[in-house]
GROMACS .gro file of C-alpha atoms in nm:
model
  405
    1MET     CA    1  12.242  -5.166 -23.103
    2ASN     CA    2  12.547  -5.282 -23.131
    3ILE     CA    3  12.739  -5.063 -22.924
    4LEU     CA    4  13.145  -5.014 -22.890
    5MET     CA    5  13.276  -4.831 -22.546
    6LEU     CA    6  13.669  -4.714 -22.572
    7SER     CA    7  13.826  -4.658 -22.251
    8SER     CA    8  14.211  -4.640 -22.224
    9THR     CA    9  14.146  -4.635 -21.805
   10PHE     CA   10  14.022  -5.036 -21.700
   11PRO     CA   11  13.762  -4.948 -21.568
   12TYR     CA   12  13.703  -5.252 -21.335
   13PRO     CA   13  13.635  -5.292 -21.012
   14PRO     CA   14  13.434  -4.951 -21.002
   15THR     CA   15  13.540  -4.897 -20.647
   16ARG     CA   16  13.915  -4.782 -20.865
   17GLY     CA   17  13.724  -4.462 -20.855
   18GLY     CA   18  13.766  -4.130 -21.109
   19THR     CA   19  13.653  -4.203 -21.451
   20GLN     CA   20  13.609  -4.616 -21.422
   21VAL     CA   21  13.346  -4.571 -21.230
   22ARG     CA   22  13.108  -4.344 -21.459
   23THR     CA   23  13.230  -4.596 -21.751
   24PHE     CA   24  13.190  -4.926 -21.555
   25ASN     CA   25  12.808  -4.797 -21.439
   26LEU     CA   26  12.755  -4.687 -21.805
   27LEU     CA   27  12.829  -4.987 -21.956
   28LYS     CA   28  12.711  -5.204 -21.735
   29TYR     CA   29  12.353  -5.019 -21.762
   30LEU     CA   30  12.401  -5.029 -22.129
   31SER     CA   31  12.492  -5.439 -22.172
   32GLN     CA   32  12.140  -5.492 -21.995
   33ARG     CA   33  11.950  -5.413 -22.307
   34HIS     CA   34  12.220  -5.372 -22.621
   35THR     CA   35  12.523  -5.580 -22.751
   36VAL     CA   36  12.848  -5.386 -22.583
   37THR     CA   37  13.184  -5.435 -22.628
   38LEU     CA   38  13.443  -5.227 -22.455
   39ALA     CA   39  13.849  -5.179 -22.567
   40THR     CA   40  14.059  -5.114 -22.305
   41GLN     CA   41  14.413  -5.143 -22.134
   42ARG     CA   42  14.558  -5.222 -21.890
   43GLU     CA   43  14.799  -5.139 -21.636
   44GLY     CA   44  15.026  -5.339 -21.404
   45ASP     CA   45  14.833  -5.379 -21.090
   46VAL     CA   46  14.518  -5.548 -21.353
   47THR     CA   47  14.465  -5.868 -21.181
   48ASP     CA   48  14.349  -6.167 -21.449
   49ALA     CA   49  14.083  -6.242 -21.152
   50GLU     CA   50  13.975  -5.805 -21.253
   51VAL     CA   51  13.996  -5.903 -21.664
   52ALA     CA   52  13.764  -6.213 -21.617
   53GLY     CA   53  13.499  -6.002 -21.400
   54LEU     CA   54  13.529  -5.733 -21.657
   55ARG     CA   55  13.463  -5.999 -21.954
   56ASP     CA   56  13.081  -6.135 -21.752
   57CYS     CA   57  12.973  -5.741 -21.757
   58VAL     CA   58  13.007  -5.726 -22.154
   59ASP     CA   59  12.951  -5.893 -22.439
   60HIS     CA   60  13.297  -5.869 -22.616
   61LEU     CA   61  13.600  -5.736 -22.466
   62ALA     CA   62  13.910  -5.655 -22.632
   63VAL     CA   63  14.203  -5.583 -22.409
   64PHE     CA   64  14.539  -5.418 -22.437
   65GLU     CA   65  14.872  -5.353 -22.266
   66ARG     CA   66  14.864  -4.970 -22.180
   67PRO     CA   67  15.183  -4.873 -22.349
   68LEU     CA   68  15.478  -4.751 -22.158
   69ASP     CA   69  15.470  -4.390 -22.015
   70SER     CA   70  15.780  -4.188 -22.172
   71GLY     CA   71  15.695  -3.828 -22.003
   72THR     CA   72  16.000  -3.904 -21.830
   73THR     CA   73  16.261  -3.969 -22.090
   74GLY     CA   74  16.447  -3.646 -22.110
   75ILE     CA   75  16.439  -3.349 -22.206
   76LEU     CA   76  16.506  -3.378 -22.596
   77LYS     CA   77  16.143  -3.623 -22.606
   78LYS     CA   78  15.959  -3.382 -22.406
   79ILE     CA   79  16.062  -3.065 -22.663
   80GLN     CA   80  15.932  -3.344 -22.936
   81ARG     CA   81  15.650  -3.450 -22.793
   82PHE     CA   82  15.561  -3.062 -22.741
   83GLY     CA   83  15.688  -2.981 -23.107
   84ARG     CA   84  15.399  -3.282 -23.201
   85PHE     CA   85  15.155  -3.107 -22.969
   86LEU     CA   86  15.195  -2.750 -23.132
   87GLN     CA   87  15.210  -2.930 -23.490
   88GLN     CA   88  14.966  -3.170 -23.451
   89GLY     CA   89  14.741  -3.038 -23.179
   90THR     CA   90  14.709  -3.351 -22.997
   91PRO     CA   91  14.861  -3.323 -22.612
   92PRO     CA   92  15.156  -3.569 -22.473
   93SER     CA   93  14.897  -3.670 -22.209
   94VAL     CA   94  14.711  -3.834 -22.517
   95LEU     CA   95  14.962  -3.936 -22.676
   96ASN     CA   96  15.126  -4.117 -22.446
   97ARG     CA   97  14.804  -4.357 -22.394
   98TYR     CA   98  14.768  -4.405 -22.701
   99SER     CA   99  14.815  -4.772 -22.880
  100ILE     CA  100  14.879  -4.884 -23.221
  101GLU     CA  101  14.768  -5.190 -23.179
  102MET     CA  102  14.403  -5.123 -23.045
  103GLN     CA  103  14.348  -4.806 -23.300
  104THR     CA  104  14.389  -5.136 -23.579
  105TRP     CA  105  14.160  -5.348 -23.409
  106VAL     CA  106  13.910  -5.067 -23.337
  107ASP     CA  107  13.963  -4.950 -23.741
  108ASN     CA  108  13.893  -5.311 -23.821
  109TRP     CA  109  13.598  -5.335 -23.577
  110VAL     CA  110  13.440  -5.053 -23.749
  111GLU     CA  111  13.520  -5.159 -24.088
  112ALA     CA  112  13.346  -5.466 -23.981
  113GLY     CA  113  13.019  -5.293 -23.931
  114LYS     CA  114  13.017  -5.446 -23.603
  115CYS     CA  115  12.896  -5.162 -23.426
  116ASP     CA  116  12.625  -4.883 -23.503
  117VAL     CA  117  12.759  -4.641 -23.228
  118ILE     CA  118  13.066  -4.570 -23.075
  119THR     CA  119  13.152  -4.401 -22.739
  120CYS     CA  120  13.441  -4.271 -22.638
  121GLU     CA  121  13.493  -4.278 -22.239
  122HIS     CA  122  13.644  -3.963 -22.135
  123SER     CA  123  13.802  -3.726 -22.377
  124ILE     CA  124  14.167  -3.924 -22.387
  125ASN     CA  125  14.007  -4.213 -22.617
  126GLU     CA  126  13.911  -3.918 -22.864
  127ILE     CA  127  14.222  -3.986 -23.091
  128TYR     CA  128  14.115  -4.331 -23.156
  129VAL     CA  129  13.856  -4.192 -23.339
  130PRO     CA  130  13.905  -4.028 -23.717
  131SER     CA  131  13.631  -3.789 -23.860
  132HIS     CA  132  13.551  -3.994 -24.127
  133PHE     CA  133  13.415  -4.184 -23.918
  134HIS     CA  134  13.077  -3.969 -23.825
  135LYS     CA  135  12.978  -4.124 -24.206
  136GLN     CA  136  12.959  -4.406 -24.133
  137LEU     CA  137  12.794  -4.466 -23.748
  138LYS     CA  138  12.699  -4.277 -23.434
  139THR     CA  139  13.018  -4.125 -23.279
  140ILE     CA  140  12.990  -4.022 -22.898
  141VAL     CA  141  13.262  -3.871 -22.664
  142ASN     CA  142  13.178  -3.838 -22.312
  143ILE     CA  143  13.375  -3.568 -22.141
  144HIS     CA  144  13.430  -3.612 -21.786
  145SER     CA  145  13.606  -3.277 -21.769
  146SER     CA  146  13.669  -2.991 -22.026
  147VAL     CA  147  14.098  -3.034 -22.019
  148TYR     CA  148  14.105  -2.655 -22.069
  149ALA     CA  149  13.905  -2.464 -21.851
  150THR     CA  150  14.118  -2.797 -21.614
  151CYS     CA  151  14.447  -2.611 -21.729
  152ARG     CA  152  14.272  -2.231 -21.679
  153ASN     CA  153  14.160  -2.295 -21.335
  154GLN     CA  154  14.439  -2.426 -21.175
  155LEU     CA  155  14.640  -2.184 -21.378
  156ALA     CA  156  14.437  -1.900 -21.197
  157THR     CA  157  14.432  -2.084 -20.848
  158GLY     CA  158  14.802  -2.124 -20.856
  159ILE     CA  159  14.840  -2.491 -20.824
  160SER     CA  160  14.941  -2.588 -21.137
  161GLU     CA  161  15.239  -2.824 -21.149
  162ASN     CA  162  15.392  -2.651 -21.417
  163SER     CA  163  15.240  -2.316 -21.468
  164PHE     CA  164  15.534  -2.188 -21.755
  165ARG     CA  165  15.411  -2.500 -21.932
  166ASP     CA  166  15.096  -2.496 -21.897
  167LYS     CA  167  15.023  -2.058 -22.008
  168ILE     CA  168  15.186  -2.163 -22.322
  169ASN     CA  169  14.977  -2.531 -22.357
  170LEU     CA  170  14.645  -2.324 -22.280
  171PRO     CA  171  14.575  -2.161 -22.629
  172LEU     CA  172  14.691  -2.568 -22.780
  173LEU     CA  173  14.443  -2.718 -22.546
  174ARG     CA  174  14.112  -2.476 -22.628
  175ARG     CA  175  14.205  -2.583 -23.025
  176TYR     CA  176  14.246  -2.916 -22.949
  177GLU     CA  177  13.905  -2.927 -22.715
  178GLN     CA  178  13.774  -2.738 -23.036
  179ASN     CA  179  13.864  -2.941 -23.320
  180TYR     CA  180  13.853  -3.290 -23.148
  181CYS     CA  181  13.471  -3.240 -23.038
  182ALA     CA  182  13.388  -3.078 -23.411
  183LYS     CA  183  13.427  -3.485 -23.496
  184PHE     CA  184  13.186  -3.632 -23.315
  185SER     CA  185  12.759  -3.664 -23.391
  186ALA     CA  186  12.744  -3.535 -22.976
  187ILE     CA  187  12.921  -3.444 -22.722
  188VAL     CA  188  12.798  -3.548 -22.327
  189VAL     CA  189  12.942  -3.385 -22.035
  190THR     CA  190  12.905  -3.413 -21.667
  191THR     CA  191  12.781  -3.031 -21.584
  192GLU     CA  192  12.597  -2.786 -21.690
  193GLU     CA  193  12.932  -2.534 -21.688
  194ASP     CA  194  13.130  -2.776 -21.939
  195LYS     CA  195  12.816  -2.751 -22.166
  196ILE     CA  196  12.845  -2.343 -22.191
  197GLN     CA  197  13.231  -2.391 -22.221
  198LEU     CA  198  13.229  -2.666 -22.515
  199GLN     CA  199  12.921  -2.478 -22.678
  200GLU     CA  200  13.134  -2.162 -22.723
  201PHE     CA  201  13.370  -2.397 -22.915
  202ASN     CA  202  13.121  -2.572 -23.120
  203PRO     CA  203  12.743  -2.398 -23.148
  204ASN     CA  204  12.614  -2.620 -23.387
  205SER     CA  205  12.744  -2.938 -23.180
  206GLU     CA  206  12.478  -3.182 -22.985
  207ILE     CA  207  12.570  -3.156 -22.624
  208THR     CA  208  12.367  -3.367 -22.348
  209VAL     CA  209  12.469  -3.279 -21.972
  210ILE     CA  210  12.452  -3.589 -21.789
  211PRO     CA  211  12.520  -3.580 -21.434
  212ASN     CA  212  12.744  -3.889 -21.252
  213GLY     CA  213  12.559  -4.167 -21.060
  214VAL     CA  214  12.569  -4.328 -20.716
  215ASP     CA  215  12.492  -4.696 -20.663
  216LEU     CA  216  12.277  -4.644 -20.369
  217VAL     CA  217  12.362  -5.021 -20.276
  218SER     CA  218  12.719  -4.984 -20.207
  219PHE     CA  219  12.660  -4.660 -20.054
  220PRO     CA  220  12.382  -4.736 -19.822
  221ASN     CA  221  12.267  -4.448 -19.586
  222ARG     CA  222  12.408  -4.493 -19.257
  223THR     CA  223  12.156  -4.543 -18.980
  224THR     CA  224  12.325  -4.320 -18.688
  225ASP     CA  225  12.544  -3.971 -18.641
  226PRO     CA  226  12.793  -4.047 -18.488
  227GLY     CA  227  12.854  -3.721 -18.353
  228GLY     CA  228  13.193  -3.674 -18.219
  229HIS     CA  229  13.480  -3.461 -18.409
  230ARG     CA  230  13.570  -3.681 -18.693
  231LEU     CA  231  13.612  -3.523 -19.051
  232ILE     CA  232  13.680  -3.712 -19.377
  233PHE     CA  233  13.825  -3.709 -19.730
  234ILE     CA  234  13.772  -3.914 -19.966
  235GLY     CA  235  13.924  -3.986 -20.374
  236ALA     CA  236  14.231  -4.106 -20.513
  237MET     CA  237  14.549  -3.888 -20.356
  238ASP     CA  238  14.784  -3.901 -20.709
  239ASN     CA  239  14.552  -3.670 -20.844
  240LEU     CA  240  14.633  -3.306 -20.841
  241ALA     CA  241  14.320  -3.169 -20.782
  242ASN     CA  242  14.276  -3.439 -20.460
  243ILE     CA  243  14.683  -3.353 -20.367
  244ASP     CA  244  14.586  -2.989 -20.362
  245ALA     CA  245  14.257  -3.041 -20.170
  246VAL     CA  246  14.365  -3.228 -19.846
  247CYS     CA  247  14.697  -3.025 -19.844
  248PHE     CA  248  14.557  -2.678 -19.891
  249PHE     CA  249  14.280  -2.817 -19.587
  250SER     CA  250  14.531  -2.992 -19.404
  251ASN     CA  251  14.778  -2.679 -19.347
  252GLU     CA  252  14.532  -2.378 -19.299
  253VAL     CA  253  14.185  -2.479 -19.194
  254LEU     CA  254  14.250  -2.819 -18.967
  255PRO     CA  255  14.448  -2.556 -18.729
  256GLU     CA  256  14.203  -2.332 -18.677
  257ILE     CA  257  13.959  -2.613 -18.651
  258GLN     CA  258  14.178  -2.775 -18.363
  259LYS     CA  259  14.192  -2.454 -18.148
  260LEU     CA  260  13.839  -2.482 -18.126
  261TYR     CA  261  13.808  -2.915 -18.097
  262PRO     CA  262  14.119  -3.020 -17.976
  263ASP     CA  263  14.007  -3.393 -18.058
  264THR     CA  264  13.945  -3.335 -18.409
  265THR     CA  265  14.049  -3.592 -18.675
  266PHE     CA  266  14.143  -3.583 -19.079
  267ASP     CA  267  14.123  -3.884 -19.218
  268ILE     CA  268  14.255  -3.936 -19.599
  269VAL     CA  269  14.157  -4.228 -19.791
  270GLY     CA  270  14.184  -4.289 -20.107
  271SER     CA  271  14.408  -4.515 -20.308
  272HIS     CA  272  14.845  -4.408 -20.400
  273PRO     CA  273  14.891  -4.129 -20.143
  274VAL     CA  274  15.196  -3.934 -20.317
  275PRO     CA  275  15.450  -3.844 -20.087
  276GLU     CA  276  15.349  -3.516 -19.973
  277VAL     CA  277  15.041  -3.635 -19.908
  278LEU     CA  278  15.195  -3.859 -19.677
  279GLY     CA  279  15.405  -3.652 -19.494
  280LEU     CA  280  15.035  -3.543 -19.386
  281ASP     CA  281  15.021  -3.799 -19.164
  282GLN     CA  282  15.261  -3.651 -18.884
  283LYS     CA  283  15.017  -3.400 -18.849
  284PRO     CA  284  14.792  -3.380 -18.500
  285GLY     CA  285  14.534  -3.555 -18.572
  286ILE     CA  286  14.576  -3.673 -18.928
  287ASN     CA  287  14.570  -4.021 -19.073
  288VAL     CA  288  14.642  -4.073 -19.407
  289ILE     CA  289  14.499  -4.443 -19.469
  290GLY     CA  290  14.523  -4.503 -19.823
  291ARG     CA  291  14.290  -4.717 -19.969
  292VAL     CA  292  14.026  -4.957 -19.882
  293PRO     CA  293  13.819  -5.236 -19.919
  294SER     CA  294  13.492  -4.984 -19.832
  295MET     CA  295  13.514  -4.620 -19.877
  296VAL     CA  296  13.167  -4.666 -19.717
  297GLU     CA  297  13.268  -4.785 -19.387
  298TYR     CA  298  13.465  -4.513 -19.320
  299LEU     CA  299  13.173  -4.219 -19.448
  300HIS     CA  300  12.962  -4.398 -19.144
  301GLN     CA  301  13.175  -4.320 -18.878
  302ALA     CA  302  13.277  -3.950 -18.993
  303THR     CA  303  13.088  -3.641 -18.809
  304ILE     CA  304  13.121  -3.439 -19.154
  305CYS     CA  305  13.259  -3.530 -19.483
  306VAL     CA  306  13.514  -3.183 -19.650
  307VAL     CA  307  13.545  -3.178 -20.047
  308PRO     CA  308  13.763  -2.865 -20.031
  309MET     CA  309  13.879  -2.853 -20.376
  310ARG     CA  310  14.005  -2.531 -20.566
  311THR     CA  311  14.046  -2.648 -20.882
  312GLY     CA  312  13.866  -2.983 -21.119
  313PHE     CA  313  13.567  -2.959 -21.280
  314GLY     CA  314  13.304  -3.201 -21.363
  315ILE     CA  315  13.066  -3.333 -21.080
  316LYS     CA  316  13.219  -3.530 -20.801
  317ASN     CA  317  13.170  -3.875 -20.733
  318LYS     CA  318  13.333  -3.808 -20.388
  319THR     CA  319  13.075  -3.554 -20.324
  320LEU     CA  320  12.785  -3.759 -20.426
  321GLU     CA  321  12.898  -4.076 -20.303
  322ALA     CA  322  12.912  -3.899 -19.976
  323MET     CA  323  12.518  -3.756 -20.000
  324ALA     CA  324  12.400  -4.101 -20.045
  325ALA     CA  325  12.542  -4.214 -19.742
  326GLY     CA  326  12.388  -3.949 -19.543
  327VAL     CA  327  12.747  -3.761 -19.450
  328PRO     CA  328  12.689  -3.422 -19.385
  329ILE     CA  329  12.878  -3.219 -19.650
  330VAL     CA  330  13.105  -2.911 -19.653
  331ALA     CA  331  13.240  -2.801 -19.995
  332SER     CA  332  13.359  -2.573 -20.205
  333ASP     CA  333  13.225  -2.449 -20.519
  334ARG     CA  334  13.447  -2.670 -20.748
  335GLY     CA  335  13.361  -2.959 -20.483
  336LEU     CA  336  12.966  -2.840 -20.525
  337GLU     CA  337  12.979  -2.814 -20.907
  338GLY     CA  338  12.626  -2.930 -21.080
  339LEU     CA  339  12.438  -2.972 -20.776
  340ALA     CA  340  12.153  -2.775 -20.629
  341VAL     CA  341  12.234  -2.773 -20.251
  342ASP     CA  342  12.163  -2.416 -20.132
  343VAL     CA  343  11.930  -2.246 -20.358
  344ALA     CA  344  11.744  -2.024 -20.178
  345GLY     CA  345  11.350  -2.163 -20.105
  346ASP     CA  346  11.508  -2.526 -20.136
  347SER     CA  347  11.637  -2.758 -19.917
  348LEU     CA  348  11.954  -2.734 -19.793
  349ARG     CA  349  12.164  -3.011 -19.870
  350ALA     CA  350  12.520  -2.931 -19.780
  351LEU     CA  351  12.738  -2.632 -19.677
  352ARG     CA  352  12.964  -2.404 -19.901
  353ALA     CA  353  13.269  -2.318 -19.832
  354ASN     CA  354  13.579  -2.173 -19.979
  355LYS     CA  355  13.839  -1.907 -19.807
  356SER     CA  356  13.947  -2.084 -19.453
  357ALA     CA  357  13.664  -1.848 -19.202
  358GLU     CA  358  13.433  -1.976 -19.419
  359TYR     CA  359  13.522  -2.334 -19.393
  360VAL     CA  360  13.636  -2.308 -18.972
  361THR     CA  361  13.226  -2.118 -18.969
  362ALA     CA  362  13.089  -2.431 -19.150
  363ILE     CA  363  13.207  -2.746 -18.958
  364SER     CA  364  13.126  -2.561 -18.629
  365GLN     CA  365  12.770  -2.506 -18.688
  366LEU     CA  366  12.801  -2.898 -18.776
  367PHE     CA  367  13.033  -2.969 -18.464
  368ASP     CA  368  12.796  -2.786 -18.251
  369HIS     CA  369  12.407  -2.849 -18.388
  370PRO     CA  370  12.305  -3.245 -18.442
  371HIS     CA  371  11.989  -3.119 -18.580
  372LEU     CA  372  12.182  -2.937 -18.880
  373ARG     CA  373  12.368  -3.274 -18.979
  374SER     CA  374  12.046  -3.449 -18.966
  375GLN     CA  375  11.927  -3.220 -19.177
  376LEU     CA  376  12.183  -3.227 -19.438
  377SER     CA  377  12.200  -3.596 -19.435
  378HIS     CA  378  11.809  -3.662 -19.476
  379ASN     CA  379  11.851  -3.401 -19.801
  380GLY     CA  380  12.163  -3.499 -19.934
  381ARG     CA  381  12.024  -3.822 -19.933
  382GLN     CA  382  11.729  -3.758 -20.105
  383LEU     CA  383  11.868  -3.528 -20.378
  384VAL     CA  384  12.098  -3.849 -20.511
  385GLU     CA  385  11.769  -4.092 -20.440
  386THR     CA  386  11.528  -3.857 -20.719
  387GLU     CA  387  11.881  -3.730 -20.960
  388PHE     CA  388  12.165  -3.916 -20.919
  389THR     CA  389  12.189  -4.306 -20.957
  390TRP     CA  390  12.316  -4.476 -21.228
  391ASP     CA  391  12.029  -4.573 -21.340
  392ILE     CA  392  11.896  -4.200 -21.456
  393ALA     CA  393  12.231  -4.150 -21.611
  394GLY     CA  394  12.234  -4.457 -21.800
  395LYS     CA  395  11.887  -4.376 -21.926
  396SER     CA  396  11.984  -4.034 -22.067
  397TYR     CA  397  12.314  -4.168 -22.217
  398GLU     CA  398  12.094  -4.451 -22.355
  399GLN     CA  399  11.886  -4.193 -22.529
  400VAL     CA  400  12.142  -4.029 -22.638
  401CYS     CA  401  12.309  -4.359 -22.827
  402LEU     CA  402  11.992  -4.398 -23.000
  403ARG     CA  403  11.869  -4.009 -23.071
  404ARG     CA  404  11.917  -4.026 -23.458
  405GLU     CA  405  12.127  -3.784 -23.625
   0.00000   0.00000   0.00000
């Protein structure tokens, strides 16, 4: 097949994390068997060497400059963008990344008959696929997480950056998600929870759950348990859900752990830490490390990986990567979404905690019992090997592309 993949985030190198990891690994798999063209945008920190590296991974690469973000140009512009959201139904976050140049290129590529399938890697790219494309070729939207469900959850948990704005936006996001999903031949989501949400909006849509995966070569299983009292969190530190997670854990959980285990440390590893996160470095035992060349080296040195997410939908790469590395996990419902880790009658693969006291209990159990750490390490790695590799995800994605309507 000739496949056109659209990604407004530059998916290389895959160590960039987030949506880029999923996009890169799916295009890598499809490129082995099909002719893949990728249309993407580069931001200021993307180097020419990275563009060349990505070009080697696909048959054709079209790179466009990301439009300058107009999000900070004053109250008048914000009112205008909200007015467009109200009238046209497209959120400002999508419009801010929209490139007319990229749209023209996509239209010409499709009209020239150069692709059989077009995939939108993340819902933000849906804007480039008008509804009439559906009559010409198969159109797929790969939704990493529901924008409506994420906004609703942030309001419910009280971590919204602007609750007044988000309360107004919530019904508009519901309408937006319902409308754009209706344009596509097929919808792909990462968890059953998102499938249920989107099925409610579009009961007649073809919706397939394809979880994220892990590159087992990049995240080898550790050979020894370092012991000690070293906690770690991994993830992009300019992401709202991750910022909330480390602030909650640092302020409400870690001090209670340190009362019991005074030498406990907490490493926060991930790119672009915002001032709120950098400020945590002043607290006892906390190390804000930032972006590192190899995440797995830090994981292997940790006693436990914590994933204290209170918002953020979809399956979490950070959870899967820690499991693959053989690191015992204590995580919230959000951090464990889409993973069967503590089902009755099945192997225990992680410890679940949502409240401060639950984190203290779970972490104490793991600090005190090496055998339990070993059990979670083994079972977590086994789960990833059997259900969450990028080969498994790639095969499923290929089947969606091949499936006749």
